[in-house]
XYZ file of C-alpha atoms in Angstrom:
694
model
C -10.170 -95.425 -67.864
C -8.086 -97.618 -65.415
C -9.639 -100.842 -66.556
C -9.252 -100.038 -70.112
C -5.682 -99.141 -69.628
C -4.875 -101.923 -67.474
C -6.645 -104.373 -69.932
C -4.561 -102.883 -72.561
C -1.311 -103.099 -70.822
C -1.756 -106.567 -69.406
C -2.547 -107.726 -73.164
C 0.560 -105.883 -74.473
C 2.760 -107.386 -71.669
C 1.781 -110.577 -72.522
C 2.278 -110.254 -76.201
C 5.827 -108.957 -75.477
C 6.408 -111.745 -73.165
C 5.336 -114.442 -75.778
C 7.440 -112.491 -78.380
C 10.547 -112.618 -76.190
C 9.865 -116.378 -75.463
C 9.429 -117.115 -79.082
C 12.617 -115.064 -80.035
C 14.555 -116.934 -77.293
C 13.489 -120.232 -78.552
C 13.779 -119.563 -82.303
C 17.294 -118.074 -81.525
C 18.361 -121.056 -79.808
C 17.168 -123.379 -82.635
C 18.556 -121.265 -85.457
C 21.867 -121.040 -83.753
C 22.016 -124.899 -82.956
C 21.244 -125.465 -86.734
C 23.888 -122.950 -87.686
C 26.294 -124.507 -85.233
C 25.544 -128.078 -86.551
C 26.320 -126.920 -90.002
C 29.398 -125.240 -89.029
C 30.525 -128.117 -87.061
C 30.244 -130.467 -90.034
C 32.209 -128.096 -92.071
C 34.931 -128.041 -89.822
C 34.874 -131.676 -89.358
C 35.234 -132.379 -93.190
C 38.231 -129.667 -93.152
C 39.763 -131.652 -90.065
C 39.180 -134.908 -91.923
C 41.181 -133.531 -94.758
C 43.780 -131.744 -92.468
C 43.941 -134.748 -90.019
C 44.341 -137.564 -92.893
C 48.242 -136.991 -92.928
C 48.227 -138.339 -89.468
C 47.635 -141.765 -90.899
C 50.766 -141.482 -92.908
C 54.480 -141.668 -92.001
C 55.038 -138.108 -92.073
C 52.500 -136.023 -89.941
C 54.623 -132.922 -88.858
C 53.228 -130.418 -91.483
C 49.865 -131.634 -90.896
C 49.814 -130.968 -87.265
C 50.901 -127.376 -87.994
C 47.889 -127.080 -90.116
C 45.592 -128.556 -87.631
C 46.782 -126.423 -84.709
C 46.229 -123.078 -86.782
C 42.962 -124.148 -87.708
C 41.893 -125.242 -84.023
C 43.295 -121.746 -83.012
C 41.202 -119.911 -85.579
C 37.995 -121.318 -84.151
C 37.728 -120.701 -80.368
C 34.411 -123.018 -80.419
C 36.598 -126.033 -80.968
C 37.499 -127.217 -77.541
C 39.218 -130.591 -78.594
C 39.931 -132.780 -81.885
C 40.806 -136.416 -81.532
C 41.789 -138.937 -84.156
C 41.251 -142.723 -83.599
C 42.749 -145.541 -85.160
C 40.485 -148.401 -87.098
C 40.023 -150.151 -83.802
C 38.980 -147.037 -81.880
C 42.398 -146.338 -80.205
C 43.367 -142.604 -79.560
C 46.020 -141.661 -82.028
C 46.381 -138.007 -81.479
C 44.293 -135.346 -79.127
C 44.765 -131.769 -79.598
C 43.097 -129.043 -77.377
C 42.186 -125.585 -77.950
C 45.634 -124.499 -76.714
C 47.153 -126.903 -79.038
C 48.277 -129.406 -76.412
C 48.525 -133.174 -77.102
C 48.274 -136.223 -75.263
C 45.673 -139.138 -74.892
C 43.463 -137.200 -72.709
C 40.498 -138.591 -74.688
C 38.921 -141.990 -73.946
C 39.087 -144.935 -76.744
C 36.279 -145.420 -78.647
C 34.026 -148.449 -77.750
C 33.435 -151.170 -79.946
C 29.644 -150.376 -80.802
C 30.544 -146.755 -81.432
C 33.439 -147.632 -83.688
C 31.366 -150.010 -85.414
C 28.307 -147.312 -85.814
C 30.713 -144.755 -87.159
C 32.446 -147.273 -89.556
C 29.229 -147.866 -91.220
C 28.887 -144.252 -91.943
C 31.812 -144.214 -94.218
C 30.927 -143.363 -97.894
C 27.533 -141.969 -96.776
C 26.213 -138.554 -97.681
C 25.902 -137.443 -94.151
C 28.739 -139.507 -92.552
C 28.884 -137.427 -89.229
C 26.886 -138.016 -85.880
C 26.118 -134.724 -83.991
C 25.684 -135.324 -80.112
C 24.409 -132.554 -77.805
C 25.253 -131.993 -74.161
C 28.285 -134.385 -73.850
C 30.091 -132.749 -71.093
C 27.381 -130.004 -70.147
C 24.868 -127.564 -71.618
C 25.794 -126.046 -74.938
C 28.736 -128.835 -75.269
C 28.614 -130.775 -78.512
C 30.702 -133.325 -80.092
C 30.905 -134.304 -84.035
C 32.094 -137.863 -84.740
C 32.756 -139.465 -87.996
C 34.825 -142.043 -90.017
C 37.897 -141.143 -92.236
C 38.322 -143.166 -95.173
C 39.881 -143.220 -98.619
C 37.906 -144.191 -101.822
C 39.419 -145.195 -105.007
C 38.161 -146.310 -108.602
C 39.444 -149.000 -110.659
C 42.480 -147.844 -112.677
C 41.056 -147.932 -116.237
C 42.361 -146.127 -119.649
C 40.865 -142.919 -120.637
C 38.713 -144.600 -123.010
C 37.830 -147.626 -121.280
C 34.593 -148.469 -119.482
C 32.501 -145.667 -118.239
C 33.785 -144.571 -114.743
C 30.375 -143.872 -113.543
C 29.567 -147.620 -113.801
C 32.657 -148.878 -112.310
C 32.458 -150.141 -108.576
C 34.620 -148.024 -105.979
C 36.483 -149.352 -103.132
C 36.454 -147.770 -99.514
C 39.384 -148.119 -96.944
C 38.720 -147.081 -93.422
C 41.503 -145.163 -92.108
C 40.186 -144.331 -88.546
C 37.885 -141.791 -86.870
C 37.877 -138.281 -85.883
C 35.711 -136.438 -82.984
C 35.408 -132.744 -82.413
C 34.218 -131.435 -79.097
C 32.565 -128.337 -79.414
C 31.666 -125.610 -76.620
C 29.027 -123.052 -77.706
C 28.511 -121.777 -74.366
C 29.623 -118.375 -75.517
C 26.815 -117.783 -77.779
C 24.396 -118.529 -74.963
C 26.322 -116.117 -72.535
C 25.853 -113.512 -75.158
C 22.319 -114.323 -76.335
C 20.433 -114.007 -72.895
C 21.917 -110.801 -71.834
C 20.666 -109.498 -75.177
C 17.408 -110.956 -74.702
C 17.345 -109.505 -71.076
C 18.218 -105.852 -72.357
C 15.572 -106.289 -75.084
C 12.903 -107.398 -72.433
C 14.159 -104.374 -69.986
C 13.437 -101.942 -73.213
C 10.363 -103.583 -73.855
C 8.919 -102.960 -70.229
C 10.274 -99.584 -70.192
C 8.268 -98.784 -73.417
C 5.253 -100.503 -71.813
C 5.515 -98.103 -68.881
C 5.846 -95.088 -71.079
C 3.113 -96.180 -73.081
C 0.834 -96.514 -69.984
C 1.901 -93.159 -68.907
C 1.095 -91.476 -72.123
C -2.059 -93.474 -72.772
C -3.149 -92.654 -69.415
C -2.707 -89.041 -69.990
C -4.161 -89.031 -73.409
C -7.303 -91.046 -72.125
C -7.607 -88.685 -69.393
C -7.769 -85.465 -71.491
C -9.902 -87.300 -73.918
C -12.310 -88.542 -71.170
C -12.249 -85.143 -69.123
C -15.740 -83.823 -70.261
C -17.357 -87.433 -69.340
C -15.416 -86.885 -65.797
C -17.063 -83.490 -65.579
C -20.485 -84.841 -66.072
C -19.943 -87.113 -62.910
C -20.757 -84.491 -60.228
C -23.945 -83.471 -62.529
C -25.269 -86.824 -62.713
C -24.584 -87.509 -59.061
C -26.609 -84.156 -58.489
C -29.162 -85.542 -60.762
C -29.319 -88.931 -59.102
C -29.972 -87.113 -55.758
C -33.136 -85.763 -57.084
C -32.057 -82.247 -58.030
C -33.362 -81.553 -61.453
C -31.844 -78.067 -61.498
C -28.502 -79.314 -62.700
C -26.428 -77.709 -65.197
C -24.322 -79.831 -67.455
C -20.766 -79.121 -68.567
C -20.387 -78.126 -72.505
C -17.831 -79.989 -74.525
C -16.556 -79.562 -78.176
C -16.915 -83.173 -78.904
C -19.842 -84.195 -80.990
C -20.535 -87.305 -79.178
C -20.415 -85.614 -75.966
C -22.575 -82.880 -77.196
C -25.305 -85.511 -78.050
C -25.035 -87.191 -74.470
C -25.525 -83.579 -72.881
C -28.268 -82.907 -75.068
C -29.751 -86.167 -74.368
C -29.540 -85.451 -70.512
C -30.714 -81.801 -70.771
C -33.992 -83.171 -72.490
C -34.187 -85.990 -69.814
C -33.761 -83.505 -66.976
C -36.503 -81.238 -68.698
C -38.812 -84.289 -68.839
C -38.140 -84.995 -65.262
C -38.675 -81.589 -64.166
C -42.271 -81.485 -65.937
C -42.985 -84.989 -64.474
C -41.994 -83.970 -60.988
C -44.043 -80.659 -61.394
C -46.964 -82.605 -62.573
C -46.642 -85.247 -59.710
C -46.240 -82.318 -57.051
C -49.225 -80.638 -58.437
C -51.350 -83.920 -58.495
C -50.172 -84.492 -54.808
C -51.188 -81.077 -53.740
C -54.354 -80.147 -55.728
C -57.701 -81.704 -56.249
C -58.220 -82.925 -59.871
C -61.953 -81.668 -60.003
C -61.612 -78.055 -59.053
C -58.040 -77.484 -59.262
C -57.912 -76.095 -55.842
C -55.118 -77.292 -53.324
C -56.299 -80.499 -51.416
C -56.309 -81.593 -47.899
C -52.612 -82.356 -47.856
C -51.594 -79.148 -49.067
C -54.131 -77.274 -46.765
C -52.677 -78.947 -43.599
C -48.963 -78.045 -44.773
C -50.151 -74.405 -45.177
C -52.149 -73.999 -42.044
C -49.393 -75.522 -40.034
C -46.918 -72.814 -41.604
C -49.322 -70.184 -40.677
C -50.116 -71.274 -37.206
C -46.345 -71.078 -36.630
C -46.042 -67.675 -38.162
C -49.009 -66.522 -35.984
C -47.504 -67.690 -32.978
C -43.926 -66.107 -33.640
C -45.361 -62.804 -34.851
C -48.299 -62.418 -32.370
C -50.596 -62.516 -35.598
C -54.188 -63.311 -36.263
C -56.030 -65.347 -38.531
C -59.142 -67.455 -39.179
C -60.358 -70.561 -40.705
C -63.823 -71.134 -42.602
C -65.150 -74.461 -42.875
C -67.683 -74.068 -45.782
C -70.290 -76.980 -46.322
C -72.472 -76.822 -49.167
C -76.152 -77.347 -48.239
C -77.941 -78.706 -51.117
C -75.132 -80.808 -52.901
C -76.342 -84.350 -51.887
C -79.731 -83.435 -53.157
C -78.409 -82.552 -56.465
C -75.944 -85.195 -56.429
C -78.680 -87.740 -56.054
C -81.218 -86.310 -58.091
C -79.182 -85.280 -61.108
C -76.268 -87.736 -61.055
C -72.523 -87.206 -60.318
C -71.836 -85.124 -63.358
C -74.095 -82.286 -62.257
C -72.546 -82.652 -58.691
C -69.048 -82.293 -60.221
C -70.053 -79.387 -62.150
C -71.660 -77.734 -59.157
C -68.422 -78.258 -57.228
C -66.562 -76.373 -59.844
C -68.897 -73.757 -59.850
C -68.672 -73.316 -56.075
C -64.846 -73.228 -56.385
C -64.980 -70.443 -58.731
C -67.390 -68.699 -56.703
C -65.214 -69.032 -53.665
C -62.243 -67.629 -55.488
C -64.050 -64.322 -56.487
C -65.003 -64.171 -52.539
C -61.837 -64.352 -50.668
C -58.954 -61.752 -50.812
C -55.821 -62.380 -52.821
C -53.722 -63.290 -49.778
C -56.114 -66.032 -48.526
C -55.777 -69.451 -49.158
C -58.760 -71.794 -50.552
C -58.675 -75.415 -50.442
C -61.100 -78.423 -51.200
C -61.323 -80.474 -48.044
C -63.302 -83.356 -49.480
C -66.658 -84.014 -50.854
C -68.784 -80.668 -50.586
C -66.422 -79.236 -48.042
C -64.328 -76.304 -48.727
C -61.714 -74.403 -46.349
C -60.637 -70.794 -46.468
C -57.352 -69.634 -44.597
C -57.814 -66.262 -43.793
C -54.521 -64.241 -42.821
C -54.080 -61.087 -40.571
C -57.812 -60.714 -39.499
C -59.675 -59.629 -36.311
C -62.598 -61.388 -35.068
C -64.877 -58.675 -36.885
C -63.076 -58.750 -40.051
C -63.310 -62.656 -40.105
C -66.978 -62.569 -39.542
C -67.637 -59.798 -42.199
C -65.154 -61.878 -44.733
C -67.374 -65.058 -43.848
C -70.558 -62.996 -44.493
C -69.309 -61.729 -48.066
C -68.566 -65.664 -48.920
C -72.067 -66.532 -47.662
C -73.661 -63.737 -49.576
C -71.654 -64.554 -52.917
C -72.478 -68.272 -52.565
C -76.157 -67.656 -51.988
C -76.331 -65.571 -55.423
C -75.024 -68.700 -57.201
C -77.562 -70.626 -59.300
C -77.406 -73.807 -61.070
C -79.665 -75.001 -63.761
C -79.933 -78.902 -64.372
C -82.861 -80.609 -66.189
C -84.760 -77.513 -66.261
C -84.287 -77.485 -62.502
C -83.066 -74.173 -60.761
C -80.691 -74.825 -57.565
C -79.825 -72.125 -55.270
C -76.574 -72.893 -53.920
C -76.415 -72.192 -50.278
C -73.793 -72.976 -47.464
C -73.085 -73.257 -43.888
C -69.893 -71.658 -42.613
C -68.318 -72.491 -39.506
C -65.322 -70.024 -38.327
C -62.426 -70.835 -36.045
C -60.087 -67.881 -35.082
C -56.461 -68.187 -33.893
C -54.230 -65.844 -32.379
C -50.695 -66.357 -30.894
C -51.557 -69.324 -28.765
C -50.091 -72.829 -29.967
C -52.819 -74.676 -31.913
C -52.485 -77.450 -34.053
C -53.908 -77.807 -37.605
C -56.175 -80.765 -36.560
C -57.502 -78.547 -33.436
C -58.227 -75.531 -35.596
C -59.877 -77.760 -38.176
C -62.091 -79.548 -35.254
C -63.083 -75.981 -34.103
C -64.351 -74.975 -37.530
C -65.916 -78.347 -38.252
C -67.855 -77.964 -34.964
C -68.734 -74.332 -35.962
C -70.141 -75.382 -38.945
C -72.173 -78.280 -37.493
C -73.667 -75.541 -35.236
C -74.714 -73.421 -38.323
C -76.299 -76.488 -39.841
C -78.258 -77.374 -36.670
C -79.424 -73.640 -36.261
C -81.052 -73.887 -39.793
C -78.244 -73.813 -42.437
C -77.264 -70.990 -44.747
C -75.455 -68.987 -41.955
C -72.394 -68.188 -40.395
C -71.226 -69.440 -37.070
C -68.051 -68.496 -34.890
C -66.474 -71.055 -32.650
C -66.813 -70.367 -29.076
C -64.415 -72.194 -26.892
C -66.778 -72.234 -23.815
C -68.739 -75.130 -22.820
C -69.245 -78.360 -24.648
C -67.289 -77.335 -27.929
C -64.049 -77.523 -26.170
C -64.949 -80.919 -24.823
C -65.903 -82.105 -27.976
C -62.485 -80.818 -29.702
C -60.595 -82.454 -27.448
C -62.388 -85.689 -27.644
C -62.651 -85.501 -31.299
C -58.593 -84.880 -31.528
C -57.975 -87.813 -29.156
C -60.108 -89.925 -31.078
C -58.618 -88.873 -34.468
C -55.115 -90.033 -32.789
C -56.562 -93.269 -31.636
C -57.831 -94.168 -35.079
C -54.587 -93.400 -36.546
C -52.836 -95.426 -34.269
C -55.320 -98.230 -34.956
C -54.850 -98.036 -38.535
C -51.026 -98.021 -38.357
C -50.936 -100.643 -35.621
C -53.833 -103.104 -36.461
C -55.872 -101.914 -33.556
C -59.165 -102.796 -34.965
C -61.450 -105.865 -34.290
C -63.562 -107.544 -36.285
C -66.679 -109.219 -34.616
C -68.892 -111.871 -36.518
C -72.477 -112.012 -36.178
C -74.300 -115.110 -37.807
C -77.078 -114.920 -40.595
C -79.516 -117.971 -40.075
C -81.476 -119.231 -43.162
C -85.074 -118.941 -41.804
C -86.646 -122.236 -43.234
C -83.752 -124.805 -42.739
C -82.501 -123.088 -39.538
C -78.930 -123.301 -40.732
C -76.192 -120.684 -40.274
C -75.258 -119.751 -43.765
C -72.656 -116.978 -43.410
C -71.636 -114.106 -40.893
C -71.788 -110.316 -41.117
C -68.346 -108.549 -39.881
C -68.852 -105.716 -37.644
C -66.139 -103.356 -36.975
C -65.085 -102.486 -33.394
C -62.458 -100.131 -31.747
C -60.857 -100.923 -28.396
C -60.576 -97.994 -26.268
C -59.881 -97.505 -22.458
C -63.415 -97.448 -21.704
C -63.991 -100.591 -23.454
C -64.878 -101.991 -27.226
C -67.051 -99.527 -28.960
C -68.926 -99.690 -32.179
C -68.648 -97.467 -35.247
C -71.429 -94.985 -34.336
C -68.904 -93.700 -31.766
C -65.945 -93.155 -34.057
C -67.022 -93.067 -37.650
C -68.312 -89.442 -37.565
C -64.821 -88.342 -36.444
C -63.331 -90.547 -39.056
C -65.130 -89.131 -41.824
C -64.455 -85.538 -40.563
C -60.733 -86.084 -40.468
C -60.637 -88.260 -43.751
C -59.789 -91.530 -42.531
C -62.783 -93.625 -43.932
C -61.089 -94.793 -47.053
C -58.237 -96.082 -44.908
C -60.662 -97.782 -42.561
C -62.390 -99.386 -45.433
C -59.132 -100.880 -46.781
C -58.518 -102.184 -43.182
C -61.601 -103.927 -43.208
C -61.243 -105.490 -46.521
C -57.635 -106.793 -45.700
C -59.125 -108.324 -42.470
C -61.977 -110.054 -44.027
C -60.146 -111.509 -46.861
C -57.525 -112.695 -44.360
C -60.309 -114.365 -42.206
C -61.597 -116.010 -45.264
C -58.350 -117.408 -46.005
C -57.942 -118.636 -42.257
C -61.084 -120.248 -42.180
C -60.723 -122.064 -45.530
C -59.263 -125.178 -43.964
C -62.412 -125.827 -41.728
C -65.183 -123.801 -43.425
C -64.322 -123.671 -47.212
C -67.740 -122.482 -48.160
C -68.323 -120.050 -45.266
C -69.008 -116.508 -46.678
C -68.353 -113.303 -44.853
C -70.260 -109.911 -45.240
C -69.113 -106.700 -44.633
C -69.866 -102.994 -44.847
C -68.135 -100.538 -47.064
C -68.675 -96.796 -47.008
C -69.540 -94.528 -49.884
C -65.808 -92.967 -49.549
C -64.529 -96.644 -50.683
C -66.234 -96.296 -53.927
C -64.816 -93.008 -54.717
C -61.443 -94.837 -55.064
C -61.153 -95.847 -58.713
C -58.592 -98.566 -57.460
C -60.990 -100.190 -55.128
C -61.690 -103.386 -57.682
C -58.003 -103.533 -58.440
C -57.351 -103.276 -54.564
C -59.768 -106.218 -53.677
C -58.643 -108.363 -56.621
C -54.981 -108.079 -55.191
C -56.077 -109.139 -51.923
C -58.009 -112.185 -53.193
C -55.238 -113.326 -55.417
C -52.638 -112.641 -52.652
C -54.533 -114.965 -50.062
C -56.156 -117.500 -52.621
C -59.588 -116.723 -51.862
C -62.682 -116.818 -54.366
C -64.538 -113.666 -54.687
C -67.989 -115.276 -54.069
C -67.128 -115.862 -50.635
C -67.541 -112.125 -49.950
C -70.689 -109.965 -49.525
C -70.307 -106.231 -50.038
C -72.872 -104.380 -48.074
C -73.873 -100.842 -49.473
C -75.987 -98.161 -48.194
C -79.312 -97.236 -49.970
C -78.158 -94.025 -50.824
C -74.988 -95.552 -52.543
C -77.303 -97.990 -54.367
C -79.410 -95.101 -55.754
C -76.259 -93.348 -56.922
C -75.264 -96.534 -58.791
C -78.630 -96.918 -60.194
C -78.157 -93.616 -61.771
C -74.553 -93.323 -62.760
C -73.634 -96.971 -63.212
C -70.912 -96.855 -61.036
C -68.001 -98.794 -62.460
C -66.600 -99.763 -58.963
C -69.441 -101.935 -58.158
C -69.418 -103.537 -61.873
C -65.605 -104.650 -60.941
C -66.892 -106.144 -57.866
C -69.372 -107.966 -59.756
C -66.735 -109.351 -62.095
C -64.773 -110.577 -59.036
C -67.557 -112.601 -58.274
C -68.464 -110.729 -54.947
C -72.043 -110.441 -53.897
C -73.833 -107.364 -53.106
C -76.445 -106.432 -50.294
C -78.318 -103.210 -49.846
C -78.288 -102.517 -45.973
C -80.841 -100.942 -44.076
C -83.458 -100.878 -46.673
C -86.344 -98.749 -45.939
C -84.803 -96.359 -44.050
C -83.780 -93.804 -46.610
C -85.438 -93.575 -50.226
C -87.548 -96.618 -50.044
C -87.852 -96.554 -53.733
C -88.696 -99.930 -55.475
C -88.220 -98.633 -58.907
C -84.473 -98.626 -58.797
C -84.201 -102.255 -57.734
C -85.222 -103.276 -61.205
C -82.047 -102.089 -62.438
C -79.614 -103.141 -59.457
C -77.505 -105.800 -59.660
C -78.243 -106.925 -56.189
C -78.045 -110.225 -54.365
C -79.593 -109.515 -50.788
C -81.988 -106.719 -49.211
C -81.408 -106.164 -45.820
C -84.768 -104.996 -44.307
C -84.006 -102.060 -41.808
C -84.463 -103.116 -38.099
C -86.980 -100.411 -37.496
C -89.527 -102.730 -39.226
C -88.560 -105.969 -37.325
C -88.523 -104.787 -33.756
C -92.024 -104.701 -33.339
C -93.038 -107.019 -36.117
C -95.011 -109.348 -33.760
C -97.141 -106.347 -32.626
C -97.256 -103.805 -35.431
C -99.733 -104.638 -38.288
C -98.047 -101.854 -40.472
C -94.572 -103.388 -40.019
C -96.117 -106.547 -40.982
C -97.554 -105.435 -44.178
C -94.384 -103.429 -45.188
C -92.168 -106.732 -44.396
C -94.493 -109.041 -46.435
C -94.430 -106.713 -49.390
C -90.506 -106.142 -49.337
C -90.576 -109.939 -49.264
C -92.777 -110.276 -52.292
C -91.024 -107.379 -54.441
C -87.490 -108.884 -53.633
C -88.588 -112.463 -54.795
C -89.961 -110.805 -57.929
C -86.473 -109.054 -58.429
C -84.688 -112.213 -57.999
C -83.241 -111.073 -54.729
C -82.992 -112.781 -51.182
C -83.927 -110.907 -48.185
C -82.503 -110.583 -44.804
C -84.093 -109.377 -41.615
C -82.164 -107.484 -38.956
C -83.092 -107.079 -35.191
C -84.714 -110.456 -34.753
C -85.099 -110.791 -30.840
C -87.680 -113.484 -30.466
C -89.269 -116.624 -31.884
C -92.547 -114.919 -32.553
C -90.705 -112.753 -35.132
C -88.880 -115.625 -36.501
C -92.161 -117.427 -37.174
C -93.663 -114.368 -38.950
C -90.626 -114.278 -41.160
C -90.733 -117.602 -42.003
C -94.509 -116.786 -42.857
C -93.746 -113.806 -45.170
C -90.976 -115.759 -46.959
C -87.942 -113.928 -45.683
C -84.820 -116.033 -46.316
C -82.420 -114.906 -43.500
C -82.661 -113.648 -40.019
C -79.954 -111.642 -37.926
C -80.324 -110.511 -34.484
C -79.627 -111.485 -30.656
C -82.095 -114.144 -30.901
C -80.040 -115.691 -33.723
C -76.571 -115.061 -32.192
C -74.693 -112.162 -30.624
C -71.397 -110.874 -32.548
C -68.190 -112.684 -31.242
C -64.610 -111.688 -31.566
C -63.731 -115.310 -32.546
C -63.467 -116.529 -36.199
C -66.246 -118.673 -36.803
C -65.689 -122.156 -37.742
C -67.880 -124.483 -39.881
C -71.684 -123.278 -39.681
C -73.765 -125.594 -37.417
C -77.328 -126.913 -38.334
C -79.455 -125.237 -35.969
C -83.172 -126.347 -34.713
C -84.397 -123.355 -33.069
C -82.203 -120.524 -31.879
C -78.663 -120.413 -33.125
C -77.212 -119.450 -29.884
C-alpha cells in the first residue's frame, strides 16, 4: 500500500512540478509578447504625440505626452532624438525633463533611419538596464504624396516621399508584472502541495480500508507458512477476496490430506498397514517413560514367523506378502484393544502389551502363539501351517531404553528358535543374556557412529586370473575398527540386521566403492571392484537410481563394478524377476553369485540368471588337493558354468597345488591368502604375476 501511494504521489508531484514550470514559462512568454505589442502601440502614440516637438510650438504637445506617460506606470522614460542622434527631449515617469539619456550612436541612428516607412519600424530590445527592462526604439518621419488634382493620375501609382524628423526611444520597466506573477505561482504551488498531502492522506485511508481484509490474511498466511494447517481465514464481503480465501482453504485442505498421508506413510508399513519400526520406537519410549513415572508394568513380544522364508522362496514374493498380511490380521485378533502392534521388519512383528504382570504377559503370549498356529495358508495346492517363535521382555519402573527392551525380546526370541521354535520364551536377565544385550547395544551405538562419521573401512583382496596369473580385479571387504581392533562383518552384521541398519550399511559400501573407483581411475582406469550387498539392499526400490546417481556424480562407468549376491537372493530373482537386479544390469554392472554350493546348490536356475561370475564356496576349495569329492564338485561346477556362459571364481586358495588343480579344471579366477591378503590400501594398476600374487 505504501509503495503504491508513494509511486502515485511521486508521479502526481512530478506532473504538478512540470505544470507549474510550464505555466511560469508560458506566462512569461505571453506577458513578453503582450508587452511587446503594447510597447509598439505606445511608441506609435508617442510618435504622434511627440511629432510636434520637431515644430516651433511644442507646449501643448508636452502636456499630452506627460499625461500619457503618467497614464502607464510601465513607461520609465521617453526620449526624442534629432536626425543626427542628438537628444532633443527626455521625459521620465514623473514628468521630469533634461538630457539624462545618452545620444544615439551613428550606427544605431543609421539602423533606425533605415526602418522609416517599414511595416515594423520599431526595434524592441530586452534587459537594457536589468531584468524585465526593455527599450523600444524607432524613427519619426513624415510621408507626402505628389499634389495631383482629384481626377489626375492614380495616387496608388504615384511615388511618395519620406522626410526623417528624428528618433524616439521608450524605456519600459515590467518588473511589476514579474513581482506579481511569481508570488501567485508560489501560492499555486503551495496549494498544489497541500492538495497532494490531502490526497495522500485520503488515499491511504481509502486503500487501508479497502485492503484491510488482505491485511487480515497476513497472520493466517504466516501461521500456514509456519506449518500449521489448522488455520482459519477471515471472511470478506468482496468477491475477489472471497475467491482468494476459497482458494486458500482448498489449498489448506489439500495440504492437510497430504500431511496426513505423509505422516501415515512415515509411521506405517505399506504392506500390512501396521505401524512401522519408527512409530514403534516412539510408542515404546513413551510407554517406558510412563511406566517409570507411574511404577507400572508392561511387556514386549518379539514375534518371528518360522516358515516365512520357506514360503517366500518356494512360492515367491506375492505369496510371502499375502502371508504377512494374514499374520498381521491374526495378530490383531490375538491382542487386546489397549495393546500396540507393529511390523518390525521382514517376517518380524512386535506387540507392546500395557499394564500386564509376568503371568499375564506369558498368558497373552500363549494366546498369540495358539492363534498363530491355527492360521493356514494355501498356495499352489500346498498347505502351510503358520507357526511363530515369540520372545517376551518384561519391564517395570526401571529405566530401560527402547533399544535395550528390543534387544531383550530379540534374544528371548532367538532362544525360542534355538529350543525348537513354535514356542514362547521370556527373557531372563541372568547370565549370558545380560552380557549379550549390553554387547549388542554397545555395538549398535558403534555402528550408528560409524555410519554417521564414516567410521567403516574397506579392505581390498585381489582376484587372479588362473591361466595368465594376472590380477584382474579386487573384492572389497567391509571392516569395523573397534577398541579391540579391526573386526570383520561376521562380528557386527547380525546386530546390524537386528537393529535395521543393513540398508544404511549397503549404501555406505556403495558410496565408498564408487569413490574408490573414481580415485583409482588415473592410475588404473580399467580396474574393477567387486562388492557384496545384502538382501535388504534389494528391498529398496530406489537402489538402481541411487547407484546411478553415484556413478554419474563420480564419473565412473558401471562396468567397473561387480555386485555379489547370495545364492538365496539369486533364487528369489529367478522366481520373481527382481527389477532391482535388472536395473543394475542396465547400468552395466556385472553380477556374481557368492558362496555357490553352500545353499540350494541348484543348477536349474543358472540357465535363467543374468550372472557373470559364479564364486565356488570355500568349503569345496580348502581341501581340494586331498578330497576327491571336492575335486569332482569343482570340476562339475566349472563345466556347468562354462556351458552357461559364466566365469568361475574359487575362494580360499591357500597353496600352489590347489591353484594347479583349478587351472586343470578350467576355473577362471582364484582368490585367497595364497593369492593375496586383504589390504586397507587402495590398489593401483594390477601387476602381472608369475606365481604367487603376494
